PDB file of C-alpha atoms in Angstrom:
ATOM      1  CA  ARG M   1      54.795  64.383 100.649  1.00  0.00           C
ATOM      2  CA  SER M   2      55.619  63.605  97.051  1.00  0.00           C
ATOM      3  CA  THR M   3      53.705  64.673  93.982  1.00  0.00           C
ATOM      4  CA  PRO M   4      52.687  61.911  91.555  1.00  0.00           C
ATOM      5  CA  LEU M   5      54.521  61.968  88.254  1.00  0.00           C
ATOM      6  CA  TYR M   6      51.333  61.469  86.270  1.00  0.00           C
ATOM      7  CA  SER M   7      47.937  63.024  86.652  1.00  0.00           C
ATOM      8  CA  SER M   8      45.150  60.502  86.956  1.00  0.00           C
ATOM      9  CA  ALA M   9      43.902  61.443  83.471  1.00  0.00           C
ATOM     10  CA  ALA M  10      47.351  60.862  81.980  1.00  0.00           C
ATOM     11  CA  SER M  11      47.620  57.624  83.931  1.00  0.00           C
ATOM     12  CA  ASP M  12      44.265  56.456  82.545  1.00  0.00           C
ATOM     13  CA  VAL M  13      45.391  57.212  78.978  1.00  0.00           C
ATOM     14  CA  TYR M  14      48.635  55.314  79.590  1.00  0.00           C
ATOM     15  CA  LYS M  15      46.728  52.309  80.985  1.00  0.00           C
ATOM     16  CA  ARG M  16      44.414  52.278  77.950  1.00  0.00           C
ATOM     17  CA  GLN M  17      47.402  52.381  75.601  1.00  0.00           C
ATOM     18  CA  ILE M  18      49.053  49.507  77.430  1.00  0.00           C
ATOM     19  CA  SER M  19      45.880  47.419  77.429  1.00  0.00           C
ATOM     20  CA  SER M  20      45.289  47.978  73.712  1.00  0.00           C
ATOM     21  CA  ASN M  21      48.896  47.008  72.962  1.00  0.00           C
ATOM     22  CA  VAL M  22      48.597  43.871  75.090  1.00  0.00           C
ATOM     23  CA  SER M  23      45.350  42.895  73.385  1.00  0.00           C
ATOM     24  CA  GLY M  24      46.983  43.330  69.998  1.00  0.00           C
ATOM     25  CA  LEU M  25      44.131  45.517  68.769  1.00  0.00           C
ATOM     26  CA  VAL M  26      44.672  48.883  67.119  1.00  0.00           C
ATOM     27  CA  ASN M  27      42.394  51.661  68.343  1.00  0.00           C
ATOM     28  CA  ILE M  28      41.246  53.349  65.127  1.00  0.00           C
ATOM     29  CA  ASN M  29      40.286  56.505  67.036  1.00  0.00           C
ATOM     30  CA  GLN M  30      43.794  57.016  68.401  1.00  0.00           C
ATOM     31  CA  ALA M  31      46.171  55.194  66.053  1.00  0.00           C
ATOM     32  CA  ASP M  32      48.824  57.060  64.125  1.00  0.00           C
ATOM     33  CA  GLN M  33      49.993  56.234  60.608  1.00  0.00           C
ATOM     34  CA  ASN M  34      52.474  53.543  61.721  1.00  0.00           C
ATOM     35  CA  GLN M  35      50.001  51.843  64.034  1.00  0.00           C
ATOM     36  CA  LEU M  36      47.383  51.670  61.290  1.00  0.00           C
ATOM     37  CA  GLU M  37      49.947  50.297  58.843  1.00  0.00           C
ATOM     38  CA  SER M  38      50.715  47.495  61.304  1.00  0.00           C
ATOM     39  CA  ILE M  39      47.309  46.004  60.418  1.00  0.00           C
ATOM     40  CA  ALA M  40      47.571  43.429  57.628  1.00  0.00           C
ATOM     41  CA  GLY M  41      45.905  44.893  54.543  1.00  0.00           C
ATOM     42  CA  ILE M  42      46.386  48.552  55.536  1.00  0.00           C
ATOM     43  CA  GLY M  43      49.122  50.314  53.618  1.00  0.00           C
ATOM     44  CA  PRO M  44      50.335  53.916  53.766  1.00  0.00           C
ATOM     45  CA  SER M  45      47.613  55.383  51.551  1.00  0.00           C
ATOM     46  CA  MET M  46      44.789  53.548  53.347  1.00  0.00           C
ATOM     47  CA  ALA M  47      46.170  54.551  56.752  1.00  0.00           C
ATOM     48  CA  LYS M  48      46.242  58.162  55.565  1.00  0.00           C
ATOM     49  CA  ARG M  49      42.619  57.925  54.385  1.00  0.00           C
ATOM     50  CA  ILE M  50      41.532  56.527  57.757  1.00  0.00           C
ATOM     51  CA  ILE M  51      43.252  59.405  59.565  1.00  0.00           C
ATOM     52  CA  GLU M  52      41.758  61.957  57.149  1.00  0.00           C
ATOM     53  CA  TYR M  53      38.292  60.455  57.589  1.00  0.00           C
ATOM     54  CA  ARG M  54      38.670  60.609  61.377  1.00  0.00           C
ATOM     55  CA  SER M  55      39.877  64.218  61.183  1.00  0.00           C
ATOM     56  CA  SER M  56      36.929  65.262  59.003  1.00  0.00           C
ATOM     57  CA  ASN M  57      34.175  63.250  60.682  1.00  0.00           C
ATOM     58  CA  GLY M  58      35.284  62.820  64.282  1.00  0.00           C
ATOM     59  CA  TYR M  59      35.888  59.594  66.139  1.00  0.00           C
ATOM     60  CA  PHE M  60      34.498  56.355  64.804  1.00  0.00           C
ATOM     61  CA  GLY M  61      31.395  55.295  66.736  1.00  0.00           C
ATOM     62  CA  SER M  62      31.906  51.659  65.772  1.00  0.00           C
ATOM     63  CA  ILE M  63      34.441  49.716  63.762  1.00  0.00           C
ATOM     64  CA  ASP M  64      31.772  49.219  61.080  1.00  0.00           C
ATOM     65  CA  GLU M  65      32.191  52.908  60.193  1.00  0.00           C
ATOM     66  CA  LEU M  66      35.531  51.984  58.621  1.00  0.00           C
ATOM     67  CA  MET M  67      33.461  50.976  55.598  1.00  0.00           C
ATOM     68  CA  ASN M  68      32.739  54.695  55.093  1.00  0.00           C
ATOM     69  CA  VAL M  69      36.430  55.218  54.294  1.00  0.00           C
ATOM     70  CA  LYS M  70      37.100  55.201  50.555  1.00  0.00           C
ATOM     71  CA  GLY M  71      38.666  51.877  49.599  1.00  0.00           C
ATOM     72  CA  ILE M  72      37.320  49.842  52.511  1.00  0.00           C
ATOM     73  CA  GLY M  73      34.548  47.619  51.332  1.00  0.00           C
ATOM     74  CA  THR M  74      33.067  44.483  52.814  1.00  0.00           C
ATOM     75  CA  LYS M  75      35.984  42.227  51.820  1.00  0.00           C
ATOM     76  CA  LYS M  76      38.701  44.477  53.237  1.00  0.00           C
ATOM     77  CA  PHE M  77      36.642  45.170  56.351  1.00  0.00           C
ATOM     78  CA  ASP M  78      36.186  41.442  56.942  1.00  0.00           C
ATOM     79  CA  LYS M  79      39.996  41.029  56.771  1.00  0.00           C
ATOM     80  CA  ILE M  80      40.819  43.822  59.229  1.00  0.00           C
ATOM     81  CA  LYS M  81      37.918  43.865  61.706  1.00  0.00           C
ATOM     82  CA  ALA M  82      39.534  41.318  64.035  1.00  0.00           C
ATOM     83  CA  TYR M  83      42.519  43.654  64.500  1.00  0.00           C
ATOM     84  CA  VAL M  84      40.793  46.938  65.338  1.00  0.00           C
ATOM     85  CA  THR M  85      38.887  48.452  68.221  1.00  0.00           C
ATOM     86  CA  ILE M  86      37.486  51.834  69.249  1.00  0.00           C
TER      87      ILE M  86
END
């Protein structure tokens, strides 16, 4: 009897990561600096602010909460909203 290499929880996380990569969307609750910077219109300083906001306030409940991050107003949000998910 062999032991699975991954626990089911780890497997579920892996499947979610694969599905988000396939969809092309960046999960703003899990993305690191490089993943956030892969979104057109998000540079290093904005990616850092998103991560800091998430660290201070917890996970985003909706993508609309990105507008609470300093520097993301309606125009920037409209440009990036098609590329993000939670």
